[in-house]
PDB file of C-alpha atoms in Angstrom:
ATOM      1  CA  UNK A  12      -9.449  17.298  -1.690  1.00 51.00           C
ATOM      2  CA  UNK A  13     -10.715  15.371   1.361  1.00 52.00           C
ATOM      3  CA  UNK A  14      -7.593  13.687   2.731  1.00 61.00           C
ATOM      4  CA  UNK A  15      -9.248  12.358   5.879  1.00 82.00           C
ATOM      5  CA  UNK A  16     -11.848  10.279   4.009  1.00 88.00           C
ATOM      6  CA  UNK A  17     -11.217   7.045   2.160  1.00 90.00           C
ATOM      7  CA  UNK A  18     -10.779   7.135  -1.616  1.00 91.00           C
ATOM      8  CA  UNK A  19     -14.202   5.452  -1.999  1.00 93.00           C
ATOM      9  CA  UNK A  20     -15.980   8.130   0.049  1.00 94.00           C
ATOM     10  CA  UNK A  21     -14.120  10.917  -1.749  1.00 93.00           C
ATOM     11  CA  UNK A  22     -15.057   9.407  -5.128  1.00 95.00           C
ATOM     12  CA  UNK A  23     -18.739   9.145  -4.113  1.00 96.00           C
ATOM     13  CA  UNK A  24     -18.783  12.805  -3.047  1.00 95.00           C
ATOM     14  CA  UNK A  25     -17.123  13.922  -6.268  1.00 95.00           C
ATOM     15  CA  UNK A  26     -19.473  11.804  -8.423  1.00 96.00           C
ATOM     16  CA  UNK A  27     -22.526  13.272  -6.710  1.00 96.00           C
ATOM     17  CA  UNK A  28     -21.255  16.836  -7.197  1.00 95.00           C
ATOM     18  CA  UNK A  29     -20.580  16.212 -10.891  1.00 96.00           C
ATOM     19  CA  UNK A  30     -24.048  14.720 -11.423  1.00 95.00           C
ATOM     20  CA  UNK A  31     -25.788  17.604  -9.637  1.00 95.00           C
ATOM     21  CA  UNK A  32     -23.806  20.351 -11.390  1.00 95.00           C
ATOM     22  CA  UNK A  33     -24.642  23.187 -11.844  1.00 94.00           C
ATOM     23  CA  UNK A  34     -26.942  22.833  -8.813  1.00 95.00           C
ATOM     24  CA  UNK A  35     -25.378  22.325  -5.416  1.00 96.00           C
ATOM     25  CA  UNK A  36     -25.103  18.754  -4.196  1.00 96.00           C
ATOM     26  CA  UNK A  37     -25.273  17.883  -0.520  1.00 95.00           C
ATOM     27  CA  UNK A  38     -24.816  14.819   1.590  1.00 95.00           C
ATOM     28  CA  UNK A  39     -23.368  13.446   4.793  1.00 94.00           C
ATOM     29  CA  UNK A  40     -20.504  11.213   5.762  1.00 94.00           C
ATOM     30  CA  UNK A  41     -21.667   8.793   8.443  1.00 93.00           C
ATOM     31  CA  UNK A  42     -19.793   6.074  10.316  1.00 90.00           C
ATOM     32  CA  UNK A  43     -21.913   3.127  11.428  1.00 80.00           C
ATOM     33  CA  UNK A  44     -22.028   2.656  15.183  1.00 76.00           C
ATOM     34  CA  UNK A  45     -20.707  -0.885  15.265  1.00 75.00           C
ATOM     35  CA  UNK A  46     -17.191  -0.436  13.970  1.00 75.00           C
ATOM     36  CA  UNK A  47     -18.290   0.393  10.460  1.00 81.00           C
ATOM     37  CA  UNK A  48     -16.522   2.343   7.774  1.00 88.00           C
ATOM     38  CA  UNK A  49     -17.352   5.871   6.725  1.00 92.00           C
ATOM     39  CA  UNK A  50     -20.103   6.014   4.129  1.00 91.00           C
ATOM     40  CA  UNK A  51     -21.339   8.892   1.971  1.00 93.00           C
ATOM     41  CA  UNK A  52     -25.117   9.360   1.987  1.00 92.00           C
ATOM     42  CA  UNK A  53     -26.515  11.520  -0.802  1.00 93.00           C
ATOM     43  CA  UNK A  54     -29.257  13.913   0.251  1.00 93.00           C
ATOM     44  CA  UNK A  55     -31.907  15.736  -1.708  1.00 92.00           C
ATOM     45  CA  UNK A  56     -31.214  19.447  -1.820  1.00 94.00           C
ATOM     46  CA  UNK A  57     -34.499  21.067  -0.848  1.00 95.00           C
ATOM     47  CA  UNK A  58     -33.183  24.647  -0.896  1.00 95.00           C
ATOM     48  CA  UNK A  59     -35.453  27.221  -2.464  1.00 95.00           C
ATOM     49  CA  UNK A  60     -32.674  27.888  -4.987  1.00 95.00           C
ATOM     50  CA  UNK A  61     -30.349  24.861  -5.235  1.00 94.00           C
ATOM     51  CA  UNK A  62     -28.097  26.820  -7.568  1.00 93.00           C
ATOM     52  CA  UNK A  63     -27.139  29.119  -4.697  1.00 92.00           C
ATOM     53  CA  UNK A  64     -27.330  27.010  -1.558  1.00 93.00           C
ATOM     54  CA  UNK A  65     -28.296  23.748   0.046  1.00 94.00           C
ATOM     55  CA  UNK A  66     -30.745  22.471   2.621  1.00 94.00           C
ATOM     56  CA  UNK A  67     -30.974  18.902   3.856  1.00 94.00           C
ATOM     57  CA  UNK A  68     -34.412  17.671   4.955  1.00 91.00           C
ATOM     58  CA  UNK A  69     -34.446  17.430   8.786  1.00 91.00           C
ATOM     59  CA  UNK A  70     -35.850  13.884   8.700  1.00 92.00           C
ATOM     60  CA  UNK A  71     -32.851  12.744   6.643  1.00 90.00           C
ATOM     61  CA  UNK A  72     -30.422  14.317   9.105  1.00 88.00           C
ATOM     62  CA  UNK A  73     -32.113  12.577  12.037  1.00 89.00           C
ATOM     63  CA  UNK A  74     -32.091   9.256  10.190  1.00 87.00           C
ATOM     64  CA  UNK A  75     -28.341   9.571   9.578  1.00 84.00           C
ATOM     65  CA  UNK A  76     -27.683  10.379  13.225  1.00 83.00           C
ATOM     66  CA  UNK A  77     -29.581   7.252  14.296  1.00 84.00           C
ATOM     67  CA  UNK A  78     -27.526   5.137  11.909  1.00 84.00           C
ATOM     68  CA  UNK A  79     -24.208   6.234  13.313  1.00 86.00           C
ATOM     69  CA  UNK A  80     -21.787   9.051  13.988  1.00 88.00           C
ATOM     70  CA  UNK A  81     -22.199  12.026  11.696  1.00 90.00           C
ATOM     71  CA  UNK A  82     -18.656  12.833  10.524  1.00 91.00           C
ATOM     72  CA  UNK A  83     -19.357  15.591   8.001  1.00 92.00           C
ATOM     73  CA  UNK A  84     -21.983  17.510   6.112  1.00 93.00           C
ATOM     74  CA  UNK A  85     -20.762  17.920   2.546  1.00 93.00           C
ATOM     75  CA  UNK A  86     -21.843  20.348  -0.172  1.00 93.00           C
ATOM     76  CA  UNK A  87     -20.372  21.227  -3.503  1.00 91.00           C
ATOM     77  CA  UNK A  88     -20.104  25.024  -3.360  1.00 82.00           C
TER      78      UNK A  88
END
């Protein structure tokens, strides 16, 4: 599924998608600036219709970018 992420990150993404189903889950994979590992950060889906799309709050995106390098934006469908 996501061969370039660690098994832990892949499992966190999958778990979030299963919990949010049937709505669309969304999150980000971020790597901490100081030699850290990739980490999955769940995000609230603020889309008008979360069954059809996703929208991440801008403040959350900015917070993730300050924490480290944004590696991916992830959504379930």
